[in-house]
mmCIF file of C-alpha atoms and ligand atoms in Angstrom:
data_model
loop_
_atom_site.group_PDB
_atom_site.id
_atom_site.type_symbol
_atom_site.label_atom_id
_atom_site.label_comp_id
_atom_site.label_asym_id
_atom_site.label_seq_id
_atom_site.Cartn_x
_atom_site.Cartn_y
_atom_site.Cartn_z
ATOM 1 C CA MET V 16 -11.614 230.225 196.945
ATOM 2 C CA SER V 17 -11.088 230.152 200.495
ATOM 3 C CA THR V 18 -13.515 231.982 202.298
ATOM 4 C CA THR V 19 -16.044 231.321 199.854
ATOM 5 C CA LYS V 20 -18.473 228.932 199.127
ATOM 6 C CA LEU V 21 -18.566 227.276 195.729
ATOM 7 C CA HIS V 22 -22.205 225.306 194.514
ATOM 8 C CA VAL V 23 -22.990 223.862 191.029
ATOM 9 C CA LEU V 24 -26.401 223.494 189.960
ATOM 10 C CA TYR V 25 -27.282 222.135 186.731
ATOM 11 C CA PHE V 26 -30.991 220.760 184.939
ATOM 12 C CA SER V 27 -29.105 217.663 183.029
ATOM 13 C CA ALA V 28 -32.003 215.288 181.696
ATOM 14 C CA THR V 29 -29.036 213.154 180.038
ATOM 15 C CA GLY V 30 -25.829 213.214 182.083
ATOM 16 C CA THR V 31 -24.066 215.638 179.490
ATOM 17 C CA SER V 32 -24.601 219.235 181.179
ATOM 18 C CA ARG V 33 -23.592 217.484 185.024
ATOM 19 C CA LYS V 34 -20.303 216.247 183.678
ATOM 20 C CA ILE V 35 -19.463 218.536 182.079
ATOM 21 C CA VAL V 36 -20.337 221.090 185.108
ATOM 22 C CA ARG V 37 -18.683 218.321 187.531
ATOM 23 C CA ALA V 38 -15.654 218.997 185.538
ATOM 24 C CA ILE V 39 -15.901 223.020 185.678
ATOM 25 C CA ALA V 40 -15.781 222.986 189.096
ATOM 26 C CA SER V 41 -13.556 220.700 189.950
ATOM 27 C CA GLY V 42 -10.585 222.862 188.949
ATOM 28 C CA MET V 43 -12.051 225.796 190.458
ATOM 29 C CA GLY V 44 -11.162 223.225 194.253
ATOM 30 C CA GLU V 45 -14.110 221.885 196.585
ATOM 31 C CA VAL V 46 -17.011 222.142 196.019
ATOM 32 C CA ASP V 47 -19.321 222.572 198.578
ATOM 33 C CA ARG V 48 -22.474 222.192 197.701
ATOM 34 C CA GLU V 49 -24.673 220.698 194.713
ATOM 35 C CA LEU V 50 -27.965 221.544 193.583
ATOM 36 C CA ASP V 51 -29.354 219.423 190.755
ATOM 37 C CA LEU V 52 -32.077 221.025 188.909
ATOM 38 C CA THR V 53 -33.697 218.042 186.766
ATOM 39 C CA LEU V 54 -36.089 216.395 188.773
ATOM 40 C CA LEU V 55 -39.435 218.645 189.424
ATOM 41 C CA LYS V 56 -39.133 218.174 193.354
ATOM 42 C CA ASP V 57 -36.075 219.928 193.525
ATOM 43 C CA ARG V 58 -36.969 222.709 191.698
ATOM 44 C CA GLN V 59 -39.908 223.008 194.749
ATOM 45 C CA GLN V 60 -37.314 225.506 196.215
ATOM 46 C CA SER V 61 -35.844 228.834 195.345
ATOM 47 C CA HIS V 62 -31.984 229.471 196.492
ATOM 48 C CA ARG V 63 -30.501 232.664 197.881
ATOM 49 C CA PHE V 64 -26.637 233.801 197.207
ATOM 50 C CA THR V 65 -24.214 236.351 198.777
ATOM 51 C CA ASP V 66 -21.016 237.802 197.437
ATOM 52 C CA GLN V 67 -19.422 235.158 199.416
ATOM 53 C CA ASP V 68 -20.606 232.486 196.475
ATOM 54 C CA VAL V 69 -19.581 230.622 193.670
ATOM 55 C CA VAL V 70 -22.176 229.505 191.333
ATOM 56 C CA VAL V 71 -21.722 227.174 188.573
ATOM 57 C CA VAL V 72 -24.141 226.583 186.646
ATOM 58 C CA GLY V 73 -25.001 224.079 183.767
ATOM 59 C CA VAL V 74 -27.938 223.312 181.451
ATOM 60 C CA PRO V 75 -28.521 221.900 177.956
ATOM 61 C CA VAL V 76 -29.543 223.629 175.239
ATOM 62 C CA TYR V 77 -33.407 223.427 173.722
ATOM 63 C CA ALA V 78 -33.542 225.019 170.491
ATOM 64 C CA GLY V 79 -31.230 226.895 170.610
ATOM 65 C CA ARG V 80 -32.410 228.731 173.796
ATOM 66 C CA VAL V 81 -32.380 227.533 177.638
ATOM 67 C CA PRO V 82 -35.133 225.109 178.566
ATOM 68 C CA VAL V 83 -38.543 226.947 179.374
ATOM 69 C CA LEU V 84 -38.774 224.967 182.724
ATOM 70 C CA LEU V 85 -35.385 226.724 183.468
ATOM 71 C CA SER V 86 -35.795 229.795 182.484
ATOM 72 C CA ASN V 87 -38.253 230.285 185.069
ATOM 73 C CA TYR V 88 -37.064 228.450 188.176
ATOM 74 C CA PHE V 89 -33.878 230.476 187.600
ATOM 75 C CA GLN V 90 -36.285 233.747 188.026
ATOM 76 C CA GLN V 91 -36.576 232.399 191.599
ATOM 77 C CA LEU V 92 -33.110 232.634 192.380
ATOM 78 C CA GLN V 93 -31.297 235.707 194.269
ATOM 79 C CA GLY V 94 -27.548 236.816 194.410
ATOM 80 C CA GLN V 95 -26.271 239.625 195.677
ATOM 81 C CA ASP V 96 -23.048 240.417 193.326
ATOM 82 C CA THR V 97 -22.638 235.755 193.948
ATOM 83 C CA PRO V 98 -19.635 235.404 190.776
ATOM 84 C CA VAL V 99 -21.746 232.776 188.636
ATOM 85 C CA VAL V 100 -19.833 230.710 185.837
ATOM 86 C CA LEU V 101 -22.492 229.825 182.763
ATOM 87 C CA VAL V 102 -22.466 226.797 180.916
ATOM 88 C CA VAL V 103 -24.670 225.257 178.094
ATOM 89 C CA VAL V 104 -24.193 222.180 176.634
ATOM 90 C CA TYR V 105 -25.814 221.147 173.035
ATOM 91 C CA GLY V 106 -25.863 218.299 170.931
ATOM 92 C CA ASN V 107 -22.832 219.514 168.504
ATOM 93 C CA ARG V 108 -25.870 221.403 166.041
ATOM 94 C CA ASP V 109 -25.640 225.089 168.028
ATOM 95 C CA TYR V 110 -25.827 226.742 170.542
ATOM 96 C CA ASP V 111 -27.357 229.763 169.164
ATOM 97 C CA ASP V 112 -29.125 232.488 172.177
ATOM 98 C CA ALA V 113 -28.944 229.656 175.047
ATOM 99 C CA LEU V 114 -25.206 231.684 177.395
ATOM 100 C CA LEU V 115 -26.200 234.194 176.207
ATOM 101 C CA GLU V 116 -29.692 234.395 177.827
ATOM 102 C CA LEU V 117 -28.634 231.873 180.713
ATOM 103 C CA LYS V 118 -26.298 235.622 181.597
ATOM 104 C CA ASP V 119 -29.314 237.708 181.319
ATOM 105 C CA LEU V 120 -31.440 235.617 183.530
ATOM 106 C CA PHE V 121 -28.906 235.667 186.032
ATOM 107 C CA GLU V 122 -26.943 238.778 185.563
ATOM 108 C CA THR V 123 -31.022 240.795 186.332
ATOM 109 C CA ASN V 124 -31.083 238.181 189.382
ATOM 110 C CA GLY V 125 -27.896 239.723 191.407
ATOM 111 C CA PHE V 126 -25.376 236.987 189.464
ATOM 112 C CA ARG V 127 -22.348 239.021 188.230
ATOM 113 C CA GLY V 128 -21.102 236.095 185.526
ATOM 114 C CA ILE V 129 -17.146 236.145 185.427
ATOM 115 C CA ALA V 130 -16.632 233.101 182.995
ATOM 116 C CA ALA V 131 -18.957 230.743 180.341
ATOM 117 C CA GLY V 132 -18.458 228.482 178.537
ATOM 118 C CA ALA V 133 -20.874 226.109 175.679
ATOM 119 C CA PHE V 134 -19.545 222.460 175.358
ATOM 120 C CA VAL V 135 -20.812 219.358 174.121
ATOM 121 C CA GLY V 136 -22.469 216.376 174.837
ATOM 122 C CA GLU V 137 -24.303 213.790 173.255
ATOM 123 C CA HIS V 138 -26.962 214.459 171.083
ATOM 124 C CA SER V 139 -30.383 213.542 173.460
ATOM 125 C CA TYR V 140 -31.981 212.602 169.956
ATOM 126 C CA SER V 141 -29.636 209.776 168.512
ATOM 127 C CA SER V 142 -26.076 208.172 169.533
ATOM 128 C CA LYS V 143 -25.129 209.395 166.323
ATOM 129 C CA VAL V 144 -24.368 212.630 167.042
ATOM 130 C CA ALA V 145 -21.979 213.676 169.260
ATOM 131 C CA THR V 146 -21.218 210.512 169.823
ATOM 132 C CA ALA V 147 -20.411 210.098 174.134
ATOM 133 C CA ARG V 148 -19.638 213.262 174.950
ATOM 134 C CA PRO V 149 -18.338 214.620 176.847
ATOM 135 C CA ASP V 150 -15.081 212.599 176.215
ATOM 136 C CA ALA V 151 -12.138 212.891 178.421
ATOM 137 C CA ASP V 152 -10.801 215.579 176.565
ATOM 138 C CA ASP V 153 -13.962 218.158 176.608
ATOM 139 C CA LEU V 154 -13.409 216.640 180.331
ATOM 140 C CA GLU V 155 -10.162 217.550 180.860
ATOM 141 C CA THR V 156 -10.670 221.713 178.467
ATOM 142 C CA ALA V 157 -13.631 221.698 181.240
ATOM 143 C CA ARG V 158 -11.921 221.243 184.426
ATOM 144 C CA ALA V 159 -8.656 223.321 183.162
ATOM 145 C CA PHE V 160 -11.241 226.451 181.586
ATOM 146 C CA GLY V 161 -12.327 225.865 186.353
ATOM 147 C CA GLU V 162 -8.629 226.194 186.809
ATOM 148 C CA GLU V 163 -8.359 229.339 184.926
ATOM 149 C CA ILE V 164 -11.725 230.341 186.534
ATOM 150 C CA ARG V 165 -9.781 230.067 189.881
ATOM 151 C CA GLN V 166 -7.124 232.311 189.353
ATOM 152 C CA LYS V 167 -9.258 234.670 187.970
ATOM 153 C CA LEU V 168 -11.369 234.977 191.042
ATOM 154 C CA ALA V 169 -8.102 234.673 193.413
ATOM 155 C CA ALA V 170 -6.648 237.371 191.466
ATOM 156 C CA ASN V 171 -9.575 239.293 191.964
ATOM 157 C CA GLU V 172 -10.045 240.292 188.293
ATOM 158 C CA HIS V 173 -13.492 241.422 188.041
ATOM 159 C CA GLY V 174 -12.915 244.513 186.173
ATOM 160 C CA HIS V 175 -14.722 243.686 182.371
ATOM 161 C CA LEU V 176 -17.908 243.103 182.066
ATOM 162 C CA LEU V 177 -18.108 239.440 180.619
ATOM 163 C CA GLU V 178 -19.553 238.617 176.594
ATOM 164 C CA VAL V 179 -21.358 235.560 175.521
ATOM 165 C CA LYS V 180 -22.079 235.029 171.874
ATOM 166 C CA GLY V 181 -25.343 235.320 171.209
ATOM 167 C CA ASN V 182 -28.135 237.615 169.231
ATOM 168 C CA TYR V 183 -30.609 239.710 170.329
ATOM 169 C CA PRO V 184 -33.770 238.948 169.922
ATOM 170 C CA TYR V 185 -33.350 235.783 171.229
ATOM 171 C CA LYS V 186 -33.593 232.926 168.742
ATOM 172 C CA GLU V 187 -37.742 232.520 168.201
ATOM 173 C CA LEU V 188 -38.829 229.128 170.252
ATOM 174 C CA VAL V 189 -41.205 226.811 168.096
ATOM 175 C CA ALA V 190 -44.257 225.080 169.512
ATOM 176 C CA MET V 191 -43.995 221.858 169.594
ATOM 177 C CA PRO V 192 -48.025 219.899 169.628
ATOM 178 C CA PRO V 193 -47.288 217.565 172.049
ATOM 179 C CA MET V 194 -46.161 214.263 172.151
ATOM 180 C CA ALA V 195 -44.727 211.419 174.088
ATOM 181 C CA PRO V 196 -42.639 208.915 173.695
ATOM 182 C CA GLU V 197 -43.840 205.282 172.975
ATOM 183 C CA THR V 198 -43.443 202.143 174.367
ATOM 184 C CA ASN V 199 -42.775 199.093 173.366
ATOM 185 C CA ALA V 200 -43.967 195.087 174.448
ATOM 186 C CA LEU V 201 -40.087 195.026 176.020
ATOM 187 C CA CYS V 202 -41.720 197.695 179.075
ATOM 188 C CA THR V 203 -41.570 195.662 182.530
ATOM 189 C CA ASN V 204 -42.725 198.839 184.315
ATOM 190 C CA CYS V 205 -39.765 198.093 186.077
ATOM 191 C CA GLY V 206 -40.011 202.108 187.268
ATOM 192 C CA LEU V 207 -36.985 203.460 186.199
ATOM 193 C CA CYS V 208 -38.214 206.161 183.980
ATOM 194 C CA ALA V 209 -40.586 207.508 185.637
ATOM 195 C CA GLU V 210 -38.549 207.490 188.962
ATOM 196 C CA HIS V 211 -36.056 209.870 186.924
ATOM 197 C CA CYS V 212 -38.641 212.322 185.402
ATOM 198 C CA PRO V 213 -37.603 215.777 185.117
ATOM 199 C CA THR V 214 -41.837 216.768 184.888
ATOM 200 C CA GLU V 215 -43.581 213.596 186.674
ATOM 201 C CA ALA V 216 -44.879 213.021 182.800
ATOM 202 C CA ILE V 217 -44.877 209.420 183.627
ATOM 203 C CA ASP V 218 -47.285 207.467 185.131
ATOM 204 C CA PHE V 219 -45.237 205.901 188.548
ATOM 205 C CA ASN V 220 -47.771 203.388 188.642
ATOM 206 C CA ASP V 221 -48.115 202.050 184.774
ATOM 207 C CA CYS V 222 -44.661 204.016 182.837
ATOM 208 C CA ARG V 223 -46.538 203.258 179.325
ATOM 209 C CA GLN V 224 -48.690 206.199 180.026
ATOM 210 C CA VAL V 225 -46.625 209.465 180.060
ATOM 211 C CA ASP V 226 -48.905 213.077 179.503
ATOM 212 C CA ALA V 227 -48.124 214.591 176.561
ATOM 213 C CA SER V 228 -48.518 218.128 177.682
ATOM 214 C CA SER V 229 -46.080 217.663 180.645
ATOM 215 C CA CYS V 230 -43.226 215.696 178.653
ATOM 216 C CA ILE V 231 -40.951 218.574 177.609
ATOM 217 C CA ARG V 232 -38.857 215.836 175.169
ATOM 218 C CA CYS V 233 -35.760 215.610 176.885
ATOM 219 C CA CYS V 234 -35.185 211.433 176.752
ATOM 220 C CA SER V 235 -34.487 211.055 179.907
ATOM 221 C CA CYS V 236 -36.141 208.006 179.196
ATOM 222 C CA VAL V 237 -35.301 206.641 176.197
ATOM 223 C CA LYS V 238 -31.712 206.671 177.131
ATOM 224 C CA ARG V 239 -31.767 205.480 180.566
ATOM 225 C CA CYS V 240 -33.862 202.473 180.003
ATOM 226 C CA PRO V 241 -32.156 199.111 180.449
ATOM 227 C CA LEU V 242 -34.182 197.383 177.097
ATOM 228 C CA ASP V 243 -34.676 200.001 174.902
ATOM 229 C CA ALA V 244 -38.627 200.430 175.155
ATOM 230 C CA LYS V 245 -38.964 204.118 174.795
ATOM 231 C CA SER V 246 -38.861 206.193 171.677
ATOM 232 C CA PHE V 247 -40.263 208.674 170.179
ATOM 233 C CA GLN V 248 -41.839 207.844 167.060
ATOM 234 C CA HIS V 249 -43.231 211.167 166.113
ATOM 235 C CA GLU V 250 -42.765 211.985 162.456
ATOM 236 C CA ARG V 251 -41.300 215.647 163.569
ATOM 237 C CA ILE V 252 -38.738 214.300 166.185
ATOM 238 C CA VAL V 253 -38.102 211.296 163.259
ATOM 239 C CA GLY V 254 -37.501 214.542 160.819
ATOM 240 C CA ILE V 255 -35.480 215.876 162.745
ATOM 241 C CA THR V 256 -33.134 213.649 164.095
ATOM 242 C CA HIS V 257 -32.617 212.513 161.108
ATOM 243 C CA TYR V 258 -31.725 216.380 159.926
ATOM 244 C CA LEU V 259 -29.730 216.804 162.750
ATOM 245 C CA VAL V 260 -27.541 213.098 162.034
ATOM 246 C CA ASP V 261 -26.950 213.344 158.152
ATOM 247 C CA HIS V 262 -25.859 217.144 159.059
ATOM 248 C CA PHE V 263 -23.904 216.635 162.160
ATOM 249 C CA SER V 264 -22.474 213.331 162.750
ATOM 250 C CA ALA V 265 -19.232 213.289 160.677
ATOM 251 C CA ILE V 266 -18.666 216.951 162.097
ATOM 252 C CA ARG V 267 -17.165 217.464 165.905
ATOM 253 C CA LYS V 268 -17.650 221.069 167.375
ATOM 254 C CA GLU V 269 -15.236 222.528 170.198
ATOM 255 C CA PRO V 270 -16.057 223.628 173.645
ATOM 256 C CA GLU V 271 -15.811 227.670 173.594
ATOM 257 C CA THR V 272 -15.036 229.448 177.031
ATOM 258 C CA PHE V 273 -15.474 233.034 177.625
ATOM 259 C CA LEU V 274 -12.989 234.035 180.719
HETATM 260 C C1 FMN C 30 -35.776 219.760 172.964
HETATM 261 C C2 FMN C 30 -34.449 219.484 173.595
HETATM 262 C C3 FMN C 30 -34.176 220.469 172.048
HETATM 263 C C4 FMN C 30 -32.275 220.047 171.792
HETATM 264 N N1 FMN C 30 -31.941 222.372 170.995
HETATM 265 C C5 FMN C 30 -30.337 221.218 170.749
HETATM 266 C C6 FMN C 30 -30.093 222.858 169.715
HETATM 267 O O1 FMN C 30 -30.839 223.717 169.520
HETATM 268 N N2 FMN C 30 -28.895 222.795 169.097
HETATM 269 C C7 FMN C 30 -28.157 221.344 170.402
HETATM 270 O O2 FMN C 30 -27.024 221.504 169.859
HETATM 271 N N3 FMN C 30 -28.443 220.346 171.194
HETATM 272 C C8 FMN C 30 -29.475 220.389 170.999
HETATM 273 N N4 FMN C 30 -31.004 219.466 171.927
HETATM 274 C C9 FMN C 30 -29.282 218.267 172.614
HETATM 275 C C10 FMN C 30 -28.588 218.842 174.059
HETATM 276 O O3 FMN C 30 -28.579 219.472 174.168
HETATM 277 C C11 FMN C 30 -27.602 217.918 173.790
HETATM 278 O O4 FMN C 30 -27.965 216.121 173.972
HETATM 279 C C12 FMN C 30 -26.846 218.173 175.646
HETATM 280 O O5 FMN C 30 -25.815 217.508 176.309
HETATM 281 C C13 FMN C 30 -28.362 217.840 176.806
HETATM 282 O O6 FMN C 30 -28.504 217.675 177.995
HETATM 283 P P1 FMN C 30 -28.168 216.848 179.302
HETATM 284 O O7 FMN C 30 -27.775 215.103 179.032
HETATM 285 O O8 FMN C 30 -27.608 218.012 180.025
HETATM 286 O O9 FMN C 30 -30.221 216.588 178.952
HETATM 287 C C14 FMN C 30 -31.958 219.520 171.812
HETATM 288 C C15 FMN C 30 -31.845 218.597 172.769
HETATM 289 C C16 FMN C 30 -33.829 218.576 173.529
HETATM 290 C C17 FMN C 30 -34.091 216.940 174.183
#
């Protein structure tokens, strides 16, 4: 890693993907640049990388896929035979085809997948599913995986093509009706939710006003509000959350890595 530069890229509405990519990168060496793509303003610029760069990219899984706003954005990134570590973070249900999709998105733009991982983070919809993950064990697994990647890079083992779990065609995207979180009387209009909304769907002057057509249901506002003033009450989300709690709160899925 001495002559190469290590870049960390992530989108992380509720912070779990960020923790994982940082832990992986910490096992790989010193990070030269961290690009947080969570906010709209940070997704306005495209970036180019060379074969002297190494990129670690991490995204959450949304409905078994790469979030649509990111698959659009990633098409603007350009590599030049740039090694990339591909990471998805999912809420203990399944990551379906998200890792394969992420790999394809990068490999069609000049990047070369050298390692990949699927890690677990507390579910955006409920703190009862994968509660407080990634935990210390997950983060240690991520760091140790980073060390393995560093050794692979140092040994210049570029021989074989990276294979990850996933199927073609990718899991079909589920159309959801436009919806926005409700705001209860505890809201003080402090602006925290609006500041951190990845699509600027929340009005900066009146946090109660949320543009349902821009909302991606990432739950940044729900999880971030110190007064628990925001929640999704739409029956589709309530139903999905019940299903997730019933089926995935009592089991523990473990990280999977591909090298
Ligand atoms: C719209 C949406 C769809 C999701 N779909 C899935 C899914 O298909 N499978 C899963 O296990 N978790 C799913 N999750 C949970 C997130 O992948 C998980 O909580 C992840 O840790 C969030 O990452 P972040 O903290 O970096 O935002 C979904 C979350 C959201 C908001």
